[in-house]
Amino acid sequence: MVSTSGIIALIIGAIVIAAIVIAAISISIIKKRARRNGHEAASENEPQPRESGGRSSEPEAEAGKPESSQSRLARLRSRLAGSGRFGRSLFMILSRDNLGEEDWEDVEDTLLMADVGADASEEIVDQLREDARIQGGKSPEQVRQMLKEKLLGAVDIDATRALAAESASFEKNGRPSVVIMVGVNGTGKTTTAGKLGRLLVADGKKVVMAAADTFRAAAADQLETWAKPVGIPVVRSDKDGADPASVAFDGVKQSMQQRADVLIVDTAGRLQNKQNLMDELGKIRRVIERTIPVDEVLLVLDATTGQNGMRQASVFAQAIGVTGVVLSKLDGSAKGGVVIAVQRKLGVPVKLVGLGEGPDDLAVFDPEGFVDGILAG
């Protein structure tokens, strides 16, 4: 006969065995779930096929020869229109009957909010008020044509926007056309330099790039990423922090040896209020000009910064001299009036605009297409 203590011991033993079995089963289930989840996560992280028509900031996203200038203008025109929504607002106001002072204040406010700038806004309003077509009976087409004329005047349709290397008056004389890219970090300067190289290659130019931004470790690698798909050689230093002017000089030598058409020099973009950066840019230009002239200094500005970019523009213009402006990120989120403001501030034209993240989304600025676009709809 089993004692009471023996029965208790048997019960406890059975409970322990049951607990061990349950624990083993639970562990097995957890391991299976972990393996399944891990497999699903790995599947999610695998590179997915890129959809046709997708855009990417990496040059490898598009194979083959870069897109030509004319093809870009046609393709990007609709994106340029997205940066000028203020045009449609002006059209609606000016279409009102019997415009009063409050209406004219609305016109000026619309221009100011579009980053046109105070002086330019006042001038455009004065021109509009003096136009006889604005008063009395007027058709929508008359209003649109009148507004187009005034905006084209403000954008300066007659400004020369071609790069020196693509100008009919440029005489090569055995040397490349030198383009120095300047601008603060974050504006897309190095990316723009790479895209400009692609644009020039598409137009039949032989290009060399010099990575003179030696203070940002990834800058030279970034430039090479853009250059490699279109066969552009990049002159760079073997060590970080090297003398930028020395790299620029090496670029001059290599571009002349290879009989290149264009040398693009990418520069550092540390805070624009640092005097040493301005001195460095001046030194780069002086060193280059001991051998060959500098034909272009292109200032890259982020179009979304609006009037804040004007202070950057002034500092760079004083330090190195600017021949033209490249407005990056002008596709949709920017206030298109900055085109007018920056040209008036610097007295130089907007020559190129960035209208997307794709490798071929940089194009020569088309003032008529810009104005037509912002008045569309």
CSV table of C-alpha atoms in Angstrom, one decimal:
chain,number,residue,atom,x,y,z
A,1,MET,CA,0.0,0.0,0.0
A,2,VAL,CA,1.4,3.4,-1.1
A,3,SER,CA,1.7,5.9,1.6
A,4,THR,CA,0.3,9.4,1.4
A,5,SER,CA,3.8,10.9,1.0
A,6,GLY,CA,4.5,8.5,-1.8
A,7,ILE,CA,1.3,9.6,-3.7
A,8,ILE,CA,2.3,13.3,-3.2
A,9,ALA,CA,5.8,12.5,-4.6
A,10,LEU,CA,4.3,10.8,-7.7
A,11,ILE,CA,2.0,13.8,-8.3
A,12,ILE,CA,4.9,16.2,-8.0
A,13,GLY,CA,7.0,14.1,-10.4
A,14,ALA,CA,4.2,14.0,-12.9
A,15,ILE,CA,3.8,17.8,-12.7
A,16,VAL,CA,7.5,18.3,-13.2
A,17,ILE,CA,7.5,16.0,-16.2
A,18,ALA,CA,4.5,17.8,-17.7
A,19,ALA,CA,6.2,21.2,-17.2
A,20,ILE,CA,9.3,20.0,-18.9
A,21,VAL,CA,7.3,18.7,-21.9
A,22,ILE,CA,5.3,22.0,-22.2
A,23,ALA,CA,8.5,24.0,-22.0
A,24,ALA,CA,10.1,21.9,-24.7
A,25,ILE,CA,7.1,22.3,-27.0
A,26,SER,CA,7.0,26.1,-26.3
A,27,ILE,CA,10.7,26.4,-27.2
A,28,SER,CA,10.2,24.5,-30.4
A,29,ILE,CA,7.3,26.7,-31.4
A,30,ILE,CA,9.3,29.9,-30.7
A,31,LYS,CA,12.2,28.7,-32.8
A,32,LYS,CA,10.0,27.9,-35.7
A,33,ARG,CA,8.3,31.4,-35.5
A,34,ALA,CA,11.7,33.0,-35.3
A,35,ARG,CA,13.0,31.2,-38.3
A,36,ARG,CA,9.8,32.1,-40.3
A,37,ASN,CA,10.0,35.8,-39.3
A,38,GLY,CA,13.6,35.9,-40.1
A,39,HIS,CA,12.9,34.5,-43.6
A,40,GLU,CA,10.1,37.0,-44.2
A,41,ALA,CA,12.3,39.9,-43.0
A,42,ALA,CA,15.1,38.8,-45.3
A,43,SER,CA,12.6,38.6,-48.2
A,44,GLU,CA,11.5,42.1,-47.5
A,45,ASN,CA,15.1,43.4,-47.4
A,46,GLU,CA,16.0,41.8,-50.7
A,47,PRO,CA,16.4,44.4,-53.6
A,48,GLN,CA,13.1,44.6,-55.5
A,49,PRO,CA,13.0,45.2,-59.2
A,50,ARG,CA,12.8,48.9,-60.1
A,51,GLU,CA,9.5,49.8,-61.7
A,52,SER,CA,9.7,51.2,-65.2
A,53,GLY,CA,9.7,55.0,-65.1
A,54,GLY,CA,11.0,55.2,-61.5
A,55,ARG,CA,13.5,58.0,-60.7
A,56,SER,CA,16.6,57.7,-58.6
A,57,SER,CA,19.4,60.1,-57.6
A,58,GLU,CA,22.0,57.4,-58.5
A,59,PRO,CA,23.4,57.6,-62.0
A,60,GLU,CA,23.4,53.8,-62.3
A,61,ALA,CA,19.6,54.0,-62.4
A,62,GLU,CA,19.7,54.9,-66.0
A,63,ALA,CA,21.7,52.9,-68.5
A,64,GLY,CA,23.1,54.1,-71.9
A,65,LYS,CA,23.9,57.5,-73.2
A,66,PRO,CA,22.8,60.5,-71.1
A,67,GLU,CA,19.7,62.4,-72.3
A,68,SER,CA,20.4,65.3,-74.7
A,69,SER,CA,19.7,68.9,-73.7
A,70,GLN,CA,16.7,69.4,-76.1
A,71,SER,CA,15.1,66.1,-74.9
A,72,ARG,CA,15.4,67.2,-71.3
A,73,LEU,CA,13.8,70.6,-71.9
A,74,ALA,CA,10.7,68.9,-73.4
A,75,ARG,CA,10.5,66.3,-70.7
A,76,LEU,CA,11.1,68.6,-67.7
A,77,ARG,CA,8.9,71.4,-68.7
A,78,SER,CA,5.9,70.2,-66.7
A,79,ARG,CA,8.1,70.0,-63.6
A,80,LEU,CA,9.3,73.5,-64.1
A,81,ALA,CA,5.7,74.6,-64.1
A,82,GLY,CA,5.2,73.1,-60.6
A,83,SER,CA,7.6,75.7,-59.1
A,84,GLY,CA,5.5,78.6,-60.1
A,85,ARG,CA,2.0,78.3,-58.6
A,86,PHE,CA,2.0,82.0,-57.8
A,87,GLY,CA,1.4,82.7,-61.5
A,88,ARG,CA,-2.1,81.2,-61.3
A,89,SER,CA,-2.9,83.2,-58.2
A,90,LEU,CA,-1.9,86.4,-59.9
A,91,PHE,CA,-4.1,85.5,-62.9
A,92,MET,CA,-7.1,85.0,-60.7
A,93,ILE,CA,-6.6,88.3,-58.9
A,94,LEU,CA,-6.0,90.3,-62.1
A,95,SER,CA,-9.1,88.8,-63.7
A,96,ARG,CA,-11.4,90.5,-61.2
A,97,ASP,CA,-13.5,93.5,-62.3
A,98,ASN,CA,-12.7,97.1,-61.2
A,99,LEU,CA,-9.4,96.4,-59.3
A,100,GLY,CA,-9.1,98.4,-56.1
A,101,GLU,CA,-6.3,99.0,-53.7
A,102,GLU,CA,-7.0,95.9,-51.7
A,103,ASP,CA,-6.7,93.9,-55.0
A,104,TRP,CA,-3.3,95.4,-55.7
A,105,GLU,CA,-2.1,94.6,-52.2
A,106,ASP,CA,-3.1,91.0,-52.9
A,107,VAL,CA,-1.0,91.1,-56.1
A,108,GLU,CA,2.0,92.4,-54.2
A,109,ASP,CA,1.5,90.0,-51.3
A,110,THR,CA,1.4,87.1,-53.8
A,111,LEU,CA,4.7,88.1,-55.4
A,112,LEU,CA,6.3,88.5,-52.0
A,113,MET,CA,5.2,85.1,-50.8
A,114,ALA,CA,6.6,83.6,-54.0
A,115,ASP,CA,10.1,85.0,-53.0
A,116,VAL,CA,10.2,87.5,-55.9
A,117,GLY,CA,11.7,90.1,-53.5
A,118,ALA,CA,10.4,93.5,-52.4
A,119,ASP,CA,11.9,95.7,-55.1
A,120,ALA,CA,11.0,93.4,-57.9
A,121,SER,CA,7.5,92.9,-56.6
A,122,GLU,CA,6.9,96.7,-56.3
A,123,GLU,CA,8.2,97.2,-59.8
A,124,ILE,CA,6.0,94.5,-61.3
A,125,VAL,CA,2.9,95.9,-59.6
A,126,ASP,CA,3.6,99.4,-60.9
A,127,GLN,CA,4.0,98.0,-64.4
A,128,LEU,CA,0.7,96.1,-64.2
A,129,ARG,CA,-1.2,99.2,-62.8
A,130,GLU,CA,0.1,101.3,-65.7
A,131,ASP,CA,-1.1,98.8,-68.3
A,132,ALA,CA,-4.3,100.0,-69.8
A,133,ARG,CA,-5.5,96.4,-70.5
A,134,ILE,CA,-5.9,95.8,-66.7
A,135,GLN,CA,-8.9,98.2,-66.4
A,136,GLY,CA,-12.3,98.0,-68.0
A,137,GLY,CA,-13.5,95.0,-69.9
A,138,LYS,CA,-10.9,92.3,-70.4
A,139,SER,CA,-10.9,88.7,-71.5
A,140,PRO,CA,-9.0,86.0,-69.7
A,141,GLU,CA,-6.6,85.7,-72.7
A,142,GLN,CA,-5.8,89.4,-72.5
A,143,VAL,CA,-5.0,89.1,-68.8
A,144,ARG,CA,-2.8,86.1,-69.4
A,145,GLN,CA,-0.9,87.8,-72.2
A,146,MET,CA,-0.3,90.9,-70.2
A,147,LEU,CA,0.9,89.0,-67.2
A,148,LYS,CA,3.2,86.9,-69.4
A,149,GLU,CA,4.8,90.0,-70.8
A,150,LYS,CA,5.5,91.4,-67.4
A,151,LEU,CA,6.9,88.1,-65.9
A,152,LEU,CA,9.1,87.5,-69.0
A,153,GLY,CA,10.5,91.0,-68.5
A,154,ALA,CA,11.2,90.3,-64.8
A,155,VAL,CA,12.8,86.9,-65.6
A,156,ASP,CA,14.9,88.6,-68.3
A,157,ILE,CA,14.4,86.6,-71.4
A,158,ASP,CA,17.3,88.2,-73.2
A,159,ALA,CA,20.0,87.0,-70.7
A,160,THR,CA,22.7,84.7,-72.1
A,161,ARG,CA,22.3,81.4,-70.3
A,162,ALA,CA,24.6,79.1,-72.4
A,163,LEU,CA,27.7,77.9,-70.6
A,164,ALA,CA,31.0,79.2,-72.0
A,165,ALA,CA,32.0,75.8,-73.3
A,166,GLU,CA,28.8,75.6,-75.4
A,167,SER,CA,28.9,79.2,-76.6
A,168,ALA,CA,29.6,79.7,-80.3
A,169,SER,CA,32.1,82.4,-79.3
A,170,PHE,CA,34.3,80.1,-77.2
A,171,GLU,CA,37.7,79.5,-78.6
A,172,LYS,CA,39.3,76.4,-77.3
A,173,ASN,CA,42.9,77.1,-78.3
A,174,GLY,CA,44.1,73.8,-76.9
A,175,ARG,CA,42.6,74.3,-73.5
A,176,PRO,CA,39.5,73.2,-71.7
A,177,SER,CA,36.7,75.5,-70.5
A,178,VAL,CA,37.0,75.7,-66.7
A,179,VAL,CA,33.9,75.5,-64.6
A,180,ILE,CA,34.2,76.0,-60.8
A,181,MET,CA,31.2,74.8,-58.7
A,182,VAL,CA,30.6,76.6,-55.4
A,183,GLY,CA,27.8,76.6,-52.8
A,184,VAL,CA,27.2,75.5,-49.2
A,185,ASN,CA,26.8,71.9,-48.2
A,186,GLY,CA,23.3,70.6,-48.5
A,187,THR,CA,22.4,72.5,-51.7
A,188,GLY,CA,23.2,69.6,-54.0
A,189,LYS,CA,26.5,71.1,-55.2
A,190,THR,CA,28.5,67.8,-55.8
A,191,THR,CA,25.4,66.1,-57.2
A,192,THR,CA,24.9,69.0,-59.6
A,193,ALA,CA,28.5,68.8,-60.7
A,194,GLY,CA,28.0,65.2,-61.5
A,195,LYS,CA,24.8,65.9,-63.4
A,196,LEU,CA,26.5,68.7,-65.3
A,197,GLY,CA,29.2,66.3,-66.4
A,198,ARG,CA,26.5,64.0,-67.8
A,199,LEU,CA,24.8,66.9,-69.6
A,200,LEU,CA,28.0,68.0,-71.3
A,201,VAL,CA,28.9,64.4,-72.3
A,202,ALA,CA,25.4,64.1,-73.8
A,203,ASP,CA,26.2,67.2,-75.9
A,204,GLY,CA,29.4,65.6,-77.2
A,205,LYS,CA,31.9,67.2,-74.8
A,206,LYS,CA,35.0,65.5,-73.3
A,207,VAL,CA,34.9,66.2,-69.6
A,208,VAL,CA,37.4,65.9,-66.7
A,209,MET,CA,36.4,66.5,-63.1
A,210,ALA,CA,38.5,67.6,-60.1
A,211,ALA,CA,37.4,66.7,-56.6
A,212,ALA,CA,38.7,69.8,-54.8
A,213,ASP,CA,36.3,69.3,-51.8
A,214,THR,CA,39.0,67.5,-49.8
A,215,PHE,CA,37.4,68.2,-46.4
A,216,ARG,CA,34.4,66.0,-46.9
A,217,ALA,CA,35.5,62.4,-47.0
A,218,ALA,CA,32.7,61.2,-49.2
A,219,ALA,CA,32.8,64.0,-51.7
A,220,ALA,CA,35.4,62.5,-54.1
A,221,ASP,CA,33.6,59.1,-53.9
A,222,GLN,CA,30.3,60.8,-54.7
A,223,LEU,CA,31.8,62.6,-57.7
A,224,GLU,CA,33.3,59.3,-59.0
A,225,THR,CA,29.9,57.6,-58.6
A,226,TRP,CA,28.4,60.2,-61.0
A,227,ALA,CA,31.4,60.2,-63.4
A,228,LYS,CA,32.0,56.5,-63.9
A,229,PRO,CA,28.9,55.6,-65.8
A,230,VAL,CA,29.7,58.2,-68.5
A,231,GLY,CA,33.4,57.7,-68.6
A,232,ILE,CA,34.5,60.9,-67.0
A,233,PRO,CA,37.9,60.7,-65.2
A,234,VAL,CA,38.1,62.3,-61.7
A,235,VAL,CA,41.3,63.9,-60.4
A,236,ARG,CA,41.4,63.4,-56.6
A,237,SER,CA,43.9,63.4,-53.7
A,238,ASP,CA,44.9,60.1,-52.0
A,239,LYS,CA,44.4,61.6,-48.6
A,240,ASP,CA,41.6,63.6,-46.9
A,241,GLY,CA,42.3,67.2,-46.1
A,242,ALA,CA,44.8,67.7,-49.0
A,243,ASP,CA,45.3,71.2,-50.4
A,244,PRO,CA,42.2,71.9,-52.6
A,245,ALA,CA,44.1,74.2,-54.9
A,246,SER,CA,46.7,71.5,-55.5
A,247,VAL,CA,43.9,69.1,-56.6
A,248,ALA,CA,42.5,71.8,-58.9
A,249,PHE,CA,45.9,72.4,-60.4
A,250,ASP,CA,46.3,68.6,-61.1
A,251,GLY,CA,42.9,68.7,-62.7
A,252,VAL,CA,44.1,71.5,-65.1
A,253,LYS,CA,47.2,69.5,-66.0
A,254,GLN,CA,45.2,66.3,-66.7
A,255,SER,CA,42.5,68.0,-68.6
A,256,MET,CA,45.1,69.7,-70.9
A,257,GLN,CA,47.0,66.4,-71.4
A,258,GLN,CA,43.7,64.6,-72.4
A,259,ARG,CA,42.7,67.6,-74.6
A,260,ALA,CA,39.4,67.8,-72.7
A,261,ASP,CA,36.7,70.3,-73.6
A,262,VAL,CA,35.6,71.0,-70.1
A,263,LEU,CA,37.1,70.8,-66.6
A,264,ILE,CA,34.6,70.8,-63.7
A,265,VAL,CA,36.1,71.7,-60.3
A,266,ASP,CA,34.0,70.7,-57.3
A,267,THR,CA,34.8,72.7,-54.2
A,268,ALA,CA,34.1,72.6,-50.5
A,269,GLY,CA,30.9,74.0,-49.1
A,270,ARG,CA,31.5,74.5,-45.4
A,271,LEU,CA,29.5,77.3,-43.7
A,272,GLN,CA,29.5,80.3,-46.0
A,273,ASN,CA,30.3,82.7,-43.2
A,274,LYS,CA,33.7,81.1,-42.6
A,275,GLN,CA,36.4,83.4,-43.9
A,276,ASN,CA,38.8,80.5,-44.5
A,277,LEU,CA,36.4,78.9,-47.0
A,278,MET,CA,36.2,82.2,-48.9
A,279,ASP,CA,40.0,82.5,-48.9
A,280,GLU,CA,40.3,78.9,-50.1
A,281,LEU,CA,37.9,79.5,-53.0
A,282,GLY,CA,39.9,82.6,-54.0
A,283,LYS,CA,43.1,80.6,-53.9
A,284,ILE,CA,41.7,77.8,-56.1
A,285,ARG,CA,40.8,80.4,-58.7
A,286,ARG,CA,44.1,82.1,-58.6
A,287,VAL,CA,46.0,78.8,-58.9
A,288,ILE,CA,44.0,77.7,-61.9
A,289,GLU,CA,44.4,81.1,-63.6
A,290,ARG,CA,48.2,80.9,-63.5
A,291,THR,CA,47.8,78.4,-66.3
A,292,ILE,CA,44.4,78.9,-68.0
A,293,PRO,CA,41.4,81.2,-67.5
A,294,VAL,CA,38.4,80.3,-65.4
A,295,ASP,CA,35.3,80.6,-67.7
A,296,GLU,CA,32.5,79.9,-65.3
A,297,VAL,CA,31.8,80.0,-61.6
A,298,LEU,CA,28.5,78.4,-61.0
A,299,LEU,CA,26.8,79.0,-57.6
A,300,VAL,CA,24.5,76.2,-56.6
A,301,LEU,CA,21.5,77.4,-54.6
A,302,ASP,CA,18.7,75.3,-53.1
A,303,ALA,CA,15.6,76.9,-54.6
A,304,THR,CA,13.5,75.8,-51.6
A,305,THR,CA,15.4,78.2,-49.3
A,306,GLY,CA,14.0,81.2,-51.1
A,307,GLN,CA,15.2,84.6,-49.8
A,308,ASN,CA,17.5,82.8,-47.3
A,309,GLY,CA,19.6,81.8,-50.2
A,310,MET,CA,20.2,85.4,-51.1
A,311,ARG,CA,22.7,85.9,-48.2
A,312,GLN,CA,24.6,82.9,-49.4
A,313,ALA,CA,24.7,84.2,-52.9
A,314,SER,CA,26.1,87.6,-51.9
A,315,VAL,CA,28.9,86.1,-49.9
A,316,PHE,CA,30.1,83.8,-52.6
A,317,ALA,CA,29.8,86.5,-55.3
A,318,GLN,CA,32.1,88.7,-53.2
A,319,ALA,CA,34.6,86.0,-52.6
A,320,ILE,CA,35.1,84.4,-56.0
A,321,GLY,CA,32.9,86.1,-58.5
A,322,VAL,CA,29.9,84.3,-59.9
A,323,THR,CA,29.0,84.0,-63.6
A,324,GLY,CA,25.8,82.1,-63.3
A,325,VAL,CA,23.4,80.3,-60.9
A,326,VAL,CA,22.2,76.8,-60.7
A,327,LEU,CA,18.9,76.4,-58.8
A,328,SER,CA,18.6,72.9,-57.5
A,329,LYS,CA,15.3,71.4,-56.2
A,330,LEU,CA,13.1,73.7,-58.4
A,331,ASP,CA,10.5,70.9,-59.0
A,332,GLY,CA,7.4,71.7,-57.2
A,333,SER,CA,8.3,72.5,-53.6
A,334,ALA,CA,10.2,75.7,-54.4
A,335,LYS,CA,8.8,79.2,-54.7
A,336,GLY,CA,9.5,80.1,-58.3
A,337,GLY,CA,9.9,83.8,-57.6
A,338,VAL,CA,13.5,83.1,-56.4
A,339,VAL,CA,14.5,82.9,-60.1
A,340,ILE,CA,13.7,86.7,-60.4
A,341,ALA,CA,15.2,87.6,-57.0
A,342,VAL,CA,18.6,85.9,-57.3
A,343,GLN,CA,19.2,87.3,-60.8
A,344,ARG,CA,18.5,90.8,-59.6
A,345,LYS,CA,20.6,90.3,-56.5
A,346,LEU,CA,23.7,89.0,-58.3
A,347,GLY,CA,23.3,90.6,-61.7
A,348,VAL,CA,23.9,87.2,-63.3
A,349,PRO,CA,21.5,84.7,-65.0
A,350,VAL,CA,20.1,81.5,-63.7
A,351,LYS,CA,21.7,79.1,-66.2
A,352,LEU,CA,20.7,75.7,-65.0
A,353,VAL,CA,17.9,74.2,-63.0
A,354,GLY,CA,17.5,70.9,-61.1
A,355,LEU,CA,14.1,69.5,-61.6
A,356,GLY,CA,14.2,66.1,-60.0
A,357,GLU,CA,16.3,63.4,-58.5
A,358,GLY,CA,17.1,61.5,-61.7
A,359,PRO,CA,20.6,61.6,-63.3
A,360,ASP,CA,19.3,63.6,-66.3
A,361,ASP,CA,17.0,65.9,-64.4
A,362,LEU,CA,19.3,68.9,-64.8
A,363,ALA,CA,18.6,71.3,-67.7
A,364,VAL,CA,19.3,74.7,-69.1
A,365,PHE,CA,16.9,77.2,-67.7
A,366,ASP,CA,14.1,78.0,-70.2
A,367,PRO,CA,12.5,81.4,-69.2
A,368,GLU,CA,9.6,81.1,-71.7
A,369,GLY,CA,8.8,77.6,-70.6
A,370,PHE,CA,9.0,78.7,-67.0
A,371,VAL,CA,6.5,81.6,-67.5
A,372,ASP,CA,4.2,79.5,-69.7
A,373,GLY,CA,4.2,76.8,-67.1
A,374,ILE,CA,3.4,79.0,-64.1
A,375,LEU,CA,0.5,80.6,-66.0
A,376,ALA,CA,-0.9,77.2,-67.1
A,377,GLY,CA,-4.1,75.9,-65.6
